PDB file of N, CA and C in Angstrom:
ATOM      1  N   UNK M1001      10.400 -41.722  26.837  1.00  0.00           N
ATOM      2  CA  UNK M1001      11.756 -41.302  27.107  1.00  0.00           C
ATOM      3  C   UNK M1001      11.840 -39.788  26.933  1.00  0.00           C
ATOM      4  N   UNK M1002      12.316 -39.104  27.642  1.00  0.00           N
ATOM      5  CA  UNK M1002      12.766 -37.812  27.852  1.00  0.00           C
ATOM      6  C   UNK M1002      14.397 -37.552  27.713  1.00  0.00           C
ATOM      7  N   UNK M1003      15.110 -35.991  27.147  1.00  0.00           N
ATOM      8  CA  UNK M1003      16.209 -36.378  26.693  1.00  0.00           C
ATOM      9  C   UNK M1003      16.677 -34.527  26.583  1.00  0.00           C
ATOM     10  N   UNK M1004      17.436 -33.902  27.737  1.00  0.00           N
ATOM     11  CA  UNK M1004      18.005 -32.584  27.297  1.00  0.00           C
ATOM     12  C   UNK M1004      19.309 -32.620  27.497  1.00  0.00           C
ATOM     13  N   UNK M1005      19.665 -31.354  26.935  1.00  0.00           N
ATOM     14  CA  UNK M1005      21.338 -31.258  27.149  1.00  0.00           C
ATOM     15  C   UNK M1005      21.914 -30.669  28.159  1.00  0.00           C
ATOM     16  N   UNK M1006      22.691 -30.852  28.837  1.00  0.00           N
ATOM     17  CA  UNK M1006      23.519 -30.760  30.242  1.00  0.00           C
ATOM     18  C   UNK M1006      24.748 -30.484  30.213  1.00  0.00           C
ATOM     19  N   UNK M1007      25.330 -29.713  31.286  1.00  0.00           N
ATOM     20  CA  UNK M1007      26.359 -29.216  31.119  1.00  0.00           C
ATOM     21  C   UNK M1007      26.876 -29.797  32.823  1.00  0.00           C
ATOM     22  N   UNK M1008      28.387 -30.341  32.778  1.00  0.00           N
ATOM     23  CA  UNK M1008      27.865 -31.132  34.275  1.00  0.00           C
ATOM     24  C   UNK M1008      26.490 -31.660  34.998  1.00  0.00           C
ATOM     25  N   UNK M1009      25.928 -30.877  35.704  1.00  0.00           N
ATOM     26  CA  UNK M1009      25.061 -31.705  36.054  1.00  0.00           C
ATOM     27  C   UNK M1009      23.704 -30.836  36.102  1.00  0.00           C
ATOM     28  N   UNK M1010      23.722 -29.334  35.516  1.00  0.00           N
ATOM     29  CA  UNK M1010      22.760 -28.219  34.762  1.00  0.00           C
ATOM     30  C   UNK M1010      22.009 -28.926  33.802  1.00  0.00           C
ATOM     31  N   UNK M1011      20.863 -28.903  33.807  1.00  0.00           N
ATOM     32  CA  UNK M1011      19.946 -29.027  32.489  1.00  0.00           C
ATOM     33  C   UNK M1011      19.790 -27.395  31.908  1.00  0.00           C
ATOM     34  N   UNK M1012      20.317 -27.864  30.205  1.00  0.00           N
ATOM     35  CA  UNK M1012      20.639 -26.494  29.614  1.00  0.00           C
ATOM     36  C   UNK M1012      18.962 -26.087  28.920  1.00  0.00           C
ATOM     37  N   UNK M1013      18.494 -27.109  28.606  1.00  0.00           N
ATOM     38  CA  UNK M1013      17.695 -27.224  27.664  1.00  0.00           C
ATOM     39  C   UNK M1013      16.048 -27.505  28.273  1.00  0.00           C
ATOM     40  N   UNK M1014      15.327 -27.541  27.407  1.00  0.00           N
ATOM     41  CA  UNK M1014      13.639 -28.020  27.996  1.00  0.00           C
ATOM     42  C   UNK M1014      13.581 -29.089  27.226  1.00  0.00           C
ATOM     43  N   UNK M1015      12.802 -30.263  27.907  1.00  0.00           N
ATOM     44  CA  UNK M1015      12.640 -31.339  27.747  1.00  0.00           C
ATOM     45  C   UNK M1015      12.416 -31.668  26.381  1.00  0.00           C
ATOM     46  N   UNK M1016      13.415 -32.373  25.274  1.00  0.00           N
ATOM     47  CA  UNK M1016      12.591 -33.022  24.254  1.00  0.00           C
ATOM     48  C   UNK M1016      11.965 -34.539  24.388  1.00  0.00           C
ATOM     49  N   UNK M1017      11.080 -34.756  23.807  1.00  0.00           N
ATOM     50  CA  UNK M1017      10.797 -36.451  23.482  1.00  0.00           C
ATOM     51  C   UNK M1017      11.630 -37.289  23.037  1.00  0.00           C
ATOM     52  N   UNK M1018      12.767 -36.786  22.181  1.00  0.00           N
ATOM     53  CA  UNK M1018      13.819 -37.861  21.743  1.00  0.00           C
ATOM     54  C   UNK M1018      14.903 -37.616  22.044  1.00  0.00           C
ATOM     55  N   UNK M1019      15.892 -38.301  21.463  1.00  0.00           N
ATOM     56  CA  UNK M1019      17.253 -37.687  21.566  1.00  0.00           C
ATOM     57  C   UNK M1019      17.898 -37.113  20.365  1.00  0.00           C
ATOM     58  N   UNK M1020      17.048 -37.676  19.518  1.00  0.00           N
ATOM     59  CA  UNK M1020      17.125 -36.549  18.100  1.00  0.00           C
ATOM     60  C   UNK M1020      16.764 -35.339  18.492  1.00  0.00           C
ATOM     61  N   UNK M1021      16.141 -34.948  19.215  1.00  0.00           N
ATOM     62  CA  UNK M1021      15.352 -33.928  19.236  1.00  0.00           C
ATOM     63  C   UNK M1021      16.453 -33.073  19.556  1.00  0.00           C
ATOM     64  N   UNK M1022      16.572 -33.138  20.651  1.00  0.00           N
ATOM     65  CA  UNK M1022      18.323 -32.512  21.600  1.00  0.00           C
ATOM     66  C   UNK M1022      19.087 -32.557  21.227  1.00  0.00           C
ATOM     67  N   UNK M1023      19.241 -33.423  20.476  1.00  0.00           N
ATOM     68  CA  UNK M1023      20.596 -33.059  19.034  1.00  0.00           C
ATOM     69  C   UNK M1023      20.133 -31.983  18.029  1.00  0.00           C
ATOM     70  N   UNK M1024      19.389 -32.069  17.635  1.00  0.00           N
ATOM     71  CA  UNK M1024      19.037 -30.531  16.863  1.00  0.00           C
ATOM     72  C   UNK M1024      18.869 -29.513  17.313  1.00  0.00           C
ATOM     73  N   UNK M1025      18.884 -29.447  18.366  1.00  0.00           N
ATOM     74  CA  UNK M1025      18.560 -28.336  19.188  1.00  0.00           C
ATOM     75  C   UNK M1025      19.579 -27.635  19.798  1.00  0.00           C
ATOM     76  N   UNK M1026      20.841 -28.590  19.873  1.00  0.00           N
ATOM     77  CA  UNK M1026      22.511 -28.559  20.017  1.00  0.00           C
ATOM     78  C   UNK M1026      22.843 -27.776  18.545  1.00  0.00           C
ATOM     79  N   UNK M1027      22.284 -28.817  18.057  1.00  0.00           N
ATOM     80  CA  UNK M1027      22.970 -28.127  16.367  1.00  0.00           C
ATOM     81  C   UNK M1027      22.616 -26.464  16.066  1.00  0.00           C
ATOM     82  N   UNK M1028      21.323 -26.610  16.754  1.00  0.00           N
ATOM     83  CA  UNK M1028      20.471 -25.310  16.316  1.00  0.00           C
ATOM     84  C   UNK M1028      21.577 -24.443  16.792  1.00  0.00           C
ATOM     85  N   UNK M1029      22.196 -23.699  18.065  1.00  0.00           N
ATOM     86  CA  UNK M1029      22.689 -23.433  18.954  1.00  0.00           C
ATOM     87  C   UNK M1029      24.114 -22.981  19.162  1.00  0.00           C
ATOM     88  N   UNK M1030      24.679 -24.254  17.726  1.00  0.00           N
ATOM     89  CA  UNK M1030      26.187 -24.150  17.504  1.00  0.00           C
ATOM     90  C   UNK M1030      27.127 -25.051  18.420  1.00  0.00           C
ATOM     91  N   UNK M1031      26.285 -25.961  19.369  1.00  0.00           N
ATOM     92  CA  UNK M1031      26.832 -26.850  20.059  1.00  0.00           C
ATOM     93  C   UNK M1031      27.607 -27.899  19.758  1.00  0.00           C
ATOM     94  N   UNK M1032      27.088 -28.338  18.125  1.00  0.00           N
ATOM     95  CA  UNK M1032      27.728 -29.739  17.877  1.00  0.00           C
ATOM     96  C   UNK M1032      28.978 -29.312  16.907  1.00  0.00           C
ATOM     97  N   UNK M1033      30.034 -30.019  16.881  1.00  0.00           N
ATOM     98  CA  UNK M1033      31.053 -30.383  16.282  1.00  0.00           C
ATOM     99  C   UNK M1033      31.582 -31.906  15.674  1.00  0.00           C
ATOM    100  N   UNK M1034      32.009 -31.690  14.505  1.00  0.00           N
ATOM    101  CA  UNK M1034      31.922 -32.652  13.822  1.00  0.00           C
ATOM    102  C   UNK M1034      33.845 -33.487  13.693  1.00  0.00           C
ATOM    103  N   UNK M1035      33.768 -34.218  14.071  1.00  0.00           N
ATOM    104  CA  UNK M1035      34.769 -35.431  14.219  1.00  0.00           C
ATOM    105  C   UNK M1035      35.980 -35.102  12.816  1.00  0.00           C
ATOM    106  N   UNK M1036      37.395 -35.902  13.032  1.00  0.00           N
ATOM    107  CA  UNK M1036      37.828 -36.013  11.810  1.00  0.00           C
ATOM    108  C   UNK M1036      37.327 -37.313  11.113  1.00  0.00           C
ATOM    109  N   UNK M1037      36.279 -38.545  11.790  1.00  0.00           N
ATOM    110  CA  UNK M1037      35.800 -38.685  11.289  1.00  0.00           C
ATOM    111  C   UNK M1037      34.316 -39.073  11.064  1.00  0.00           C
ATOM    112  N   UNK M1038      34.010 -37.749  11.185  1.00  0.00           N
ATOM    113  CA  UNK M1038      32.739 -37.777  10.447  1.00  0.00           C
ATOM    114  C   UNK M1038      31.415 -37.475  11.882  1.00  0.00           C
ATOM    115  N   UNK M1039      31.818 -38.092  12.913  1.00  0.00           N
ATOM    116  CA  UNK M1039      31.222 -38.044  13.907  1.00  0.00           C
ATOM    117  C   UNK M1039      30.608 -36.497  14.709  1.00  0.00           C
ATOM    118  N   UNK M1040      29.610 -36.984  15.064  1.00  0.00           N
ATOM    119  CA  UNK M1040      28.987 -35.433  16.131  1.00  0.00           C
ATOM    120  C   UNK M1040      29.509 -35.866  17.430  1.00  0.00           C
ATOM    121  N   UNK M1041      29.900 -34.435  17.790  1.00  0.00           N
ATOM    122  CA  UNK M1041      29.989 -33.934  19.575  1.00  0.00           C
ATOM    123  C   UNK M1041      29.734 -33.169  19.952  1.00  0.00           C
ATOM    124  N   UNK M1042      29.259 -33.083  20.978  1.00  0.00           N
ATOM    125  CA  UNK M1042      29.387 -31.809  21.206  1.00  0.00           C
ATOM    126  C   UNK M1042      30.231 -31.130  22.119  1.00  0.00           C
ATOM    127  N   UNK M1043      30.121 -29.889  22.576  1.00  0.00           N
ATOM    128  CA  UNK M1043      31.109 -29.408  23.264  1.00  0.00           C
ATOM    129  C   UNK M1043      31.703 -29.291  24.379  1.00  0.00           C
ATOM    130  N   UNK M1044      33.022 -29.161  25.680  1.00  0.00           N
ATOM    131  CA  UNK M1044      33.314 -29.685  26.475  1.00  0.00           C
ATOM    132  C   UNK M1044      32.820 -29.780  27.112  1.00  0.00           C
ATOM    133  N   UNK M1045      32.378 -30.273  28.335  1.00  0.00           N
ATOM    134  CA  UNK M1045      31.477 -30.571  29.401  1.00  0.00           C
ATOM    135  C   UNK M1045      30.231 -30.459  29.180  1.00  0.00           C
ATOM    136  N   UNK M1046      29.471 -30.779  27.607  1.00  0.00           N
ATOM    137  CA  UNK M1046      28.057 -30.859  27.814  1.00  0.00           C
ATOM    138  C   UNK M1046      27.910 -32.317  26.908  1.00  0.00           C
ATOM    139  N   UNK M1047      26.561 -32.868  27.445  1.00  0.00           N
ATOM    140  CA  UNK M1047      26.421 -33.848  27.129  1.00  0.00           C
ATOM    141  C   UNK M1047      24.340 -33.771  26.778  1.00  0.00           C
ATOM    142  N   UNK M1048      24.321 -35.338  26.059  1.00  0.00           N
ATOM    143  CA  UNK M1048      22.884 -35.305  26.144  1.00  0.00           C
ATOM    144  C   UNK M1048      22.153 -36.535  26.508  1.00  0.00           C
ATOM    145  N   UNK M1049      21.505 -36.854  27.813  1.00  0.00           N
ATOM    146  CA  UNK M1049      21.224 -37.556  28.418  1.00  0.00           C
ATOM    147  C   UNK M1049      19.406 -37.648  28.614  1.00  0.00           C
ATOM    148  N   UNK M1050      19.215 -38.624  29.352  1.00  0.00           N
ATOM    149  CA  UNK M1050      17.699 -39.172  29.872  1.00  0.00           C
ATOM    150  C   UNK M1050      17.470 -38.230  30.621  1.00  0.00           C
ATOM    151  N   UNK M1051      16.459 -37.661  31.139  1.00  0.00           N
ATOM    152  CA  UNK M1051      16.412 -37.040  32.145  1.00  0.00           C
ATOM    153  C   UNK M1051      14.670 -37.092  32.755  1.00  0.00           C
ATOM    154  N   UNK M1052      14.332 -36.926  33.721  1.00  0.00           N
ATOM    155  CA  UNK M1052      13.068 -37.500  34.346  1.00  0.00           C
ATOM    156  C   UNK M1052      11.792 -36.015  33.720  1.00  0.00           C
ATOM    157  N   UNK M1053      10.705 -36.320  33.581  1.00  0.00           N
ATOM    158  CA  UNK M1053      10.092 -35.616  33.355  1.00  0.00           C
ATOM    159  C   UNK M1053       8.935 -35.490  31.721  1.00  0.00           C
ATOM    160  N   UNK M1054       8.055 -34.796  31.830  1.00  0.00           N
ATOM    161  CA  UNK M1054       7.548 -34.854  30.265  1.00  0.00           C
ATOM    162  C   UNK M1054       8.051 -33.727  29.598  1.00  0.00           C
ATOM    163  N   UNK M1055       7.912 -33.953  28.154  1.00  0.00           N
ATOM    164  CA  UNK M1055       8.576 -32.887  26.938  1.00  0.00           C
ATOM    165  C   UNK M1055       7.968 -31.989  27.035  1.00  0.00           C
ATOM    166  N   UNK M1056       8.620 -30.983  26.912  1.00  0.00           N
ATOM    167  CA  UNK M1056       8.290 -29.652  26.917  1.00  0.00           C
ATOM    168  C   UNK M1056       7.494 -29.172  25.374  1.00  0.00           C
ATOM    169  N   UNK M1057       6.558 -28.991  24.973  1.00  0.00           N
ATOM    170  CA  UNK M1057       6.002 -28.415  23.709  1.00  0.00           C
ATOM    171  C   UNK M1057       6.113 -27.284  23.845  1.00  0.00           C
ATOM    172  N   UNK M1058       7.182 -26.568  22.638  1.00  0.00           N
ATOM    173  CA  UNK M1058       7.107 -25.545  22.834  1.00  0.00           C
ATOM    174  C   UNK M1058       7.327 -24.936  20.542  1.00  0.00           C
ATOM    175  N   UNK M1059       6.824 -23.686  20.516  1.00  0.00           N
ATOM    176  CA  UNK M1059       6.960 -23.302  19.058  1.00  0.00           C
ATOM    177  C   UNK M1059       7.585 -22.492  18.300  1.00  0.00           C
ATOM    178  N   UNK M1060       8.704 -22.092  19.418  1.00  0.00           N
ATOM    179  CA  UNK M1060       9.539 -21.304  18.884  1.00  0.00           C
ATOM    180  C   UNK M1060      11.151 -22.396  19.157  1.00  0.00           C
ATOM    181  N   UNK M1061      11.452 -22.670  18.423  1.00  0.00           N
ATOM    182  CA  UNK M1061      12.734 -22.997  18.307  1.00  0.00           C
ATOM    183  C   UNK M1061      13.636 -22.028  19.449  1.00  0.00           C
ATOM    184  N   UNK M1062      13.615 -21.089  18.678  1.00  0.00           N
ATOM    185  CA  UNK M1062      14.633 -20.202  19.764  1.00  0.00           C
ATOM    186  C   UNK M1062      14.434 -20.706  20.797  1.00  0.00           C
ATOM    187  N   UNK M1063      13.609 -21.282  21.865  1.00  0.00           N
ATOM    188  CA  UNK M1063      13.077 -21.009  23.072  1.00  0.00           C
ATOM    189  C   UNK M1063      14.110 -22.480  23.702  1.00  0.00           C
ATOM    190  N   UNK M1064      14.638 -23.232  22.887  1.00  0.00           N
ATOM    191  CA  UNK M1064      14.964 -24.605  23.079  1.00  0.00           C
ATOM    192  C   UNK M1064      16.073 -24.748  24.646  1.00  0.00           C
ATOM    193  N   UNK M1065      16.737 -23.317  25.098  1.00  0.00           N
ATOM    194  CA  UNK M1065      17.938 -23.290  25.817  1.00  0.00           C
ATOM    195  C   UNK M1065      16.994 -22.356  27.204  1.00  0.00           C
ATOM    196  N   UNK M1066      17.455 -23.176  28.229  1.00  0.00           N
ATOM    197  CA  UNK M1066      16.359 -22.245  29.249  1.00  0.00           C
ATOM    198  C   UNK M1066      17.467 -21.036  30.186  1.00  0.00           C
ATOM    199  N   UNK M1067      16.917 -20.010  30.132  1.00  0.00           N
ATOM    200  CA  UNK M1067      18.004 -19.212  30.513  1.00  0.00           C
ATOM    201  C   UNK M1067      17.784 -18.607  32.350  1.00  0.00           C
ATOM    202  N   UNK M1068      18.485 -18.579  32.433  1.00  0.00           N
ATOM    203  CA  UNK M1068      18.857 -18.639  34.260  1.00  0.00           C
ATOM    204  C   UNK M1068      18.725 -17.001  34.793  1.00  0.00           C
TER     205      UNK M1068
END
């Protein structure tokens, strides 16, 4: 399973292996927001979905958001 974050229908991100993965990587970023209760979201029109392809290995954290 493959899993980045999207904004409509943009892939923001490089491929992680999980969907944990893309959640931290949201978090990293300042993407996620936290519920009154208790819950993660993230922010308007982005989401984190399946997406076709293999994970990207990469070793810099920073590098997690692919820029256009």
């Amino acid at each position: 399973m493959a899993y980045a974050v999207f904004e409509d229908e943009e892939r923001l991100t490089r491929i992680f292996a999980t969907e944990q993965e893309a959640w931290e990587a949201a978090e990293r970023a300042g993407l996620v927001e936290t519920d009154p209760d208790g819950n993660r979201t993230l922010d308007d029109h982005l989401e984190i979905r399946f997406c076709h392809g293999e994970p990207e290995e990469i070793t810099d954290a920073g590098a997690d958001f692919k820029l256009s």
